[in-house]
Short mmCIF file of C-alpha atoms in Angstrom, two decimals:
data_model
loop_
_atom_site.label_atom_id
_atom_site.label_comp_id
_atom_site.label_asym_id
_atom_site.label_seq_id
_atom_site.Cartn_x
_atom_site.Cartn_y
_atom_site.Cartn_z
CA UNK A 19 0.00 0.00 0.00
CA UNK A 20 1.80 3.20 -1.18
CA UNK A 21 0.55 6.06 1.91
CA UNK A 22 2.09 9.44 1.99
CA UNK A 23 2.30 10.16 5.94
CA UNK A 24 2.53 13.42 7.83
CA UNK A 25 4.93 11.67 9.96
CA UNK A 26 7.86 9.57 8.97
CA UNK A 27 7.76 7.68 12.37
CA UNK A 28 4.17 5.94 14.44
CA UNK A 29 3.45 8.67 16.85
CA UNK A 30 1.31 6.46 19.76
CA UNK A 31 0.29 9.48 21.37
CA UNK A 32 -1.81 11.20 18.35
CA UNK A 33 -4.65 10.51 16.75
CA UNK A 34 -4.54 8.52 13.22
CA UNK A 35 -6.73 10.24 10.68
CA UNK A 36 -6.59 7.79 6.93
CA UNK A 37 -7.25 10.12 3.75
CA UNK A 38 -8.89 8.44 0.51
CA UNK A 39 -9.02 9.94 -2.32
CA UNK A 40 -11.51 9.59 -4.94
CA UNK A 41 -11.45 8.19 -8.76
CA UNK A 42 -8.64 9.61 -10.84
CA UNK A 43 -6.92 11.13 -7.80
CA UNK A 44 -3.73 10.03 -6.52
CA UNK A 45 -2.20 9.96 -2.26
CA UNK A 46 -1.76 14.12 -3.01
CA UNK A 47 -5.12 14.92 -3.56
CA UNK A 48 -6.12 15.01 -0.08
CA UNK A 49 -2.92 15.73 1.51
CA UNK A 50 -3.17 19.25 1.47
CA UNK A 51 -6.59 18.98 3.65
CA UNK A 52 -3.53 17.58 6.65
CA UNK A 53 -2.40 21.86 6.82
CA UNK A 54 -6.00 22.27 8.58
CA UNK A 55 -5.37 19.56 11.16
CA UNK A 56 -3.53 20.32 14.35
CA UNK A 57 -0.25 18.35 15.67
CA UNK A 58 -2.39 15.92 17.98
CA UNK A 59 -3.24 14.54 14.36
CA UNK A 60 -1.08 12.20 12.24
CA UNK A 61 -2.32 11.79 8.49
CA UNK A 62 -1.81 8.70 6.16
CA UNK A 63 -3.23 9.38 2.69
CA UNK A 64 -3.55 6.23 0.97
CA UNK A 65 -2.91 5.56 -2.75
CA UNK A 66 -5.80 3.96 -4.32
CA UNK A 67 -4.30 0.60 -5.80
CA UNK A 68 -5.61 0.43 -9.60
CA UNK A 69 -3.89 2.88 -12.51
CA UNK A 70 -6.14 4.07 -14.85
CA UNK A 71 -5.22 3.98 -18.39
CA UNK A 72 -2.94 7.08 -19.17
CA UNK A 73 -5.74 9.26 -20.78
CA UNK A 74 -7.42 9.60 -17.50
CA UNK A 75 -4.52 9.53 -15.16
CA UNK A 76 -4.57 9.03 -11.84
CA UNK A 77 -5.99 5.89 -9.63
CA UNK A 78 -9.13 4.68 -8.22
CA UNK A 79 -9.75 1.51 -5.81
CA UNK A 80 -12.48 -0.36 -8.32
CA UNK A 81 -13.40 0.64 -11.40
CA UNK A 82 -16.87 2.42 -12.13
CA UNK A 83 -19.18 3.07 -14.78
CA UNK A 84 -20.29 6.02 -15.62
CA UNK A 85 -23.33 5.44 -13.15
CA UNK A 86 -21.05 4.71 -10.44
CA UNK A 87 -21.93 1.02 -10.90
CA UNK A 88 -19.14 -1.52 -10.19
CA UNK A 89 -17.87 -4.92 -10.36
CA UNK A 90 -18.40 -6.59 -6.81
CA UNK A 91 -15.70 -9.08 -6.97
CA UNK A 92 -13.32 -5.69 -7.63
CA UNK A 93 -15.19 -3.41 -4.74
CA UNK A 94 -14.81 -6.45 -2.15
CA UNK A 95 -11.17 -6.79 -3.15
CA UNK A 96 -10.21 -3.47 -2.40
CA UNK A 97 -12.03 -3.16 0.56
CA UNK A 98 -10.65 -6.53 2.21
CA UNK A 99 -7.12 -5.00 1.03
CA UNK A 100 -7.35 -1.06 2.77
CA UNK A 101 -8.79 -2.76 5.85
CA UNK A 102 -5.81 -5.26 6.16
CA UNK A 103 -3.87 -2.65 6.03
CA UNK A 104 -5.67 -0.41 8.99
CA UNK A 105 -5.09 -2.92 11.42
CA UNK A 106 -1.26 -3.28 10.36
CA UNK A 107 -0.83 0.31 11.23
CA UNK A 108 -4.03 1.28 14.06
CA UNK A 109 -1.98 -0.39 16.93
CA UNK A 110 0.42 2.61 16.80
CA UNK A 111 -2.36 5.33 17.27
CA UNK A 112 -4.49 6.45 19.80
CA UNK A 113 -7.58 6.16 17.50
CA UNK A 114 -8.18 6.22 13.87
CA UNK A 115 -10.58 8.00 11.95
CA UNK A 116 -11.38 7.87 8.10
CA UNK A 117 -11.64 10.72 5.93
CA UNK A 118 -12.69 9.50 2.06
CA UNK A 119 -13.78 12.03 -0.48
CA UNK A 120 -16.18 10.75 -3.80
CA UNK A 121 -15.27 7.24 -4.37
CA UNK A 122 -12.99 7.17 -1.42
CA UNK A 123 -16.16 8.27 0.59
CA UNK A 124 -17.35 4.33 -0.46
CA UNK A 125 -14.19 3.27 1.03
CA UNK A 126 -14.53 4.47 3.90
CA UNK A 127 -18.02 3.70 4.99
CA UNK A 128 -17.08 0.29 3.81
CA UNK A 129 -14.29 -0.17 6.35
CA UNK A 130 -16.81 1.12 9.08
CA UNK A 131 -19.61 -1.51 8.04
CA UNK A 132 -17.10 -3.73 8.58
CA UNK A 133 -15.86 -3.12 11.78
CA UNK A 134 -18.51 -1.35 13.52
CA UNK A 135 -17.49 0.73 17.02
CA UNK A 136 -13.62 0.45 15.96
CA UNK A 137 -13.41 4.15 14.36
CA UNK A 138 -13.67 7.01 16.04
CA UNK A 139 -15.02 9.02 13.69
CA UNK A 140 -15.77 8.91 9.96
CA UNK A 141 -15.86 12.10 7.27
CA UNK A 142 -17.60 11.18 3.80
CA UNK A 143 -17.26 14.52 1.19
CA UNK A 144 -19.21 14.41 -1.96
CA UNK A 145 -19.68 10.45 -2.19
CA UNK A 146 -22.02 7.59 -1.98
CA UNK A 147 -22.85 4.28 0.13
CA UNK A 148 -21.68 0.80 -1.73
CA UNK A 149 -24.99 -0.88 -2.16
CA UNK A 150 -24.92 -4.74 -2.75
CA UNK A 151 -26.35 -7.55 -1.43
CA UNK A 152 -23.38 -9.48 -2.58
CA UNK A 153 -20.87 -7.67 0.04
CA UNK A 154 -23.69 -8.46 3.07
CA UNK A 155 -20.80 -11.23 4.54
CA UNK A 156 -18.36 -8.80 4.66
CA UNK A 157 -20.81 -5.96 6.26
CA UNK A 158 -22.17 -6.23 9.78
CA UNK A 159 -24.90 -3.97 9.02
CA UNK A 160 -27.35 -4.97 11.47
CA UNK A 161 -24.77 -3.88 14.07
CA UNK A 162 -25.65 -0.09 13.55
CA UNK A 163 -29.32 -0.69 14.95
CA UNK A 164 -28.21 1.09 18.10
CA UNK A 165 -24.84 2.36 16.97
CA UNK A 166 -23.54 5.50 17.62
CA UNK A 167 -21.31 6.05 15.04
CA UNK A 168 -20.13 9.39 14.65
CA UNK A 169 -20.44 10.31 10.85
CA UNK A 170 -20.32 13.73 8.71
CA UNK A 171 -21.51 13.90 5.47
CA UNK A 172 -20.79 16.81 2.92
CA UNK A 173 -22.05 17.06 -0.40
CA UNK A 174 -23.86 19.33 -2.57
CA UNK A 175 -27.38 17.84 -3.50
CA UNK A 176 -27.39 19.14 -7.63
CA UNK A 177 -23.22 17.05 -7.75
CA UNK A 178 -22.63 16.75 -11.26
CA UNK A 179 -20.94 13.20 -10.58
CA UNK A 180 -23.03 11.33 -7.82
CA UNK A 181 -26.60 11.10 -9.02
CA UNK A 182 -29.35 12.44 -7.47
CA UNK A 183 -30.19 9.06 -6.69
CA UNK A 184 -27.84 7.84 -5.49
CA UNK A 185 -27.19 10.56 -3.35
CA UNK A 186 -30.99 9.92 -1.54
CA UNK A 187 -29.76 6.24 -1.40
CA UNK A 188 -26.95 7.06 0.52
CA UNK A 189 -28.89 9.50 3.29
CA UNK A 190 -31.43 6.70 3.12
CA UNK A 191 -28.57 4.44 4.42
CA UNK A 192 -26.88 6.68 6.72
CA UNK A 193 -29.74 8.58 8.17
CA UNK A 194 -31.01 5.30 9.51
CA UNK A 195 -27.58 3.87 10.97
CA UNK A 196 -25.14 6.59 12.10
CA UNK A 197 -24.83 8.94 14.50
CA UNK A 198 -24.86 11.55 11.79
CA UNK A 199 -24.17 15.14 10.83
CA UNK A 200 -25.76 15.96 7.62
CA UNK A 201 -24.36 19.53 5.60
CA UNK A 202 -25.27 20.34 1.98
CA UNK A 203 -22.90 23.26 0.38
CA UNK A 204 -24.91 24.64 -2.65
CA UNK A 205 -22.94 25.52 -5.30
CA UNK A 206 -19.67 23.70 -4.90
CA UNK A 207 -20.22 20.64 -7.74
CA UNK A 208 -18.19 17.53 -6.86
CA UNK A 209 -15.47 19.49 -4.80
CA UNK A 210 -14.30 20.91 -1.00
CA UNK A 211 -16.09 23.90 0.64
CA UNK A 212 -13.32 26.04 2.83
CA UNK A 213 -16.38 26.37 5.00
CA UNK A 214 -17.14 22.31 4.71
CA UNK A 215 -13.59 22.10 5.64
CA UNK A 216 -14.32 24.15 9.07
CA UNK A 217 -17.32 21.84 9.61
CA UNK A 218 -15.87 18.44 9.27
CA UNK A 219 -13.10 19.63 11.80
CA UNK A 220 -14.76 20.90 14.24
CA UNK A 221 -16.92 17.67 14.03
CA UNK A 222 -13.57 15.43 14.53
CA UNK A 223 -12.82 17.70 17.42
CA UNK A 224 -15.91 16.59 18.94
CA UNK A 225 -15.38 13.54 18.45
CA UNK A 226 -12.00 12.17 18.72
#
């Protein structure tokens, strides 16, 4: 797994906050996002682990269709994969926390489905759920009947890349099952608010 840290060296007394960037984005995308974070804070962006063909550049952790559909066998893969390599690196943290933007959004509500209660917090920008009946062996969904998972959610409701569907599917989802704090920023496509930014912070603050 190729992670750009904050941090060369495990610092046991901070807090472990995993970055994930979305399709066609590479470990740097997010990274910036760490200059907002105070020192109590260590950051480990993650590389998605597929290369898209040259002419779109970048990475992404499964491939999609253009209606964000994908091919389960790939989506389980790289979930199984990131979360292996959480618990290889959570023992030397306080806590950890996930932070995914667009398709890394997926990711990370994945890993939380998967291990319910273990993460702190989680911060989904701009992204979606992973809907499948296929992945329900690797979920423990009925776990977040009385969970209080702490969960943000950005997005702006007219994104020109996650439908308007699937964008009710996934408050559908997490409205039912998180502890959750819902913010739409009108205006700001598939993107980052500055504002969003002072939101999902003081949220973590809360939190962790």
């Amino acid at each position: 797994m190729h992670v750009r840290w904050s941090h060369e060296a495990p610092r046991p007394e901070t807090d472990l906050v995993v970055f994930l960037h979305g399709f066609g984005a590479d470990e740097n995308d997010l990274f910036p996002l760490g200059n907002y974070f105070d020192d109590r804070f260590t950051i480990a962006s993650v590389q998605a682990p597929k290369r898209l063909p040259p002419h779109f550049g970048g990475y992404c952790w499964f491939p999609l269709s253009t209606t964000l559909d994908a091919d389960i066998g790939d989506v389980r893969t790289a979930i199984v994969q990131l979360d292996d390599w959480v618990q290889t690196v959570a023992d030397n943290y306080r806590s950890v926390s996930l932070l995914g933007f667009s398709q890394g959004m997926a990711m990370a509500t994945s890993l939380m489905r998967m291990r319910p209660g273990i993460y702190s917090a989680v911060i989904g920008l701009s992204g979606f759920v992973v809907e499948s009946a296929e992945l329900n062996d690797l979920f423990k969904d009925e776990e977040f009947g009385t969970s209080d998972q702490p969960l943000f959610w950005g997005y702006d409701p007219a994104d020109p890349i996650v439908a308007a569907d699937r964008i009710q599917q996934t408050g559908s989802w997490l409205r039912r099952r998180v502890n959750l704090v819902e913010k739409t920023y009108h205006g700001i496509g598939h993107g980052v608010h500055p504002q969003e930014i002072s939101h999902f912070l003081e949220f973590l603050n809360e939190h962790v």
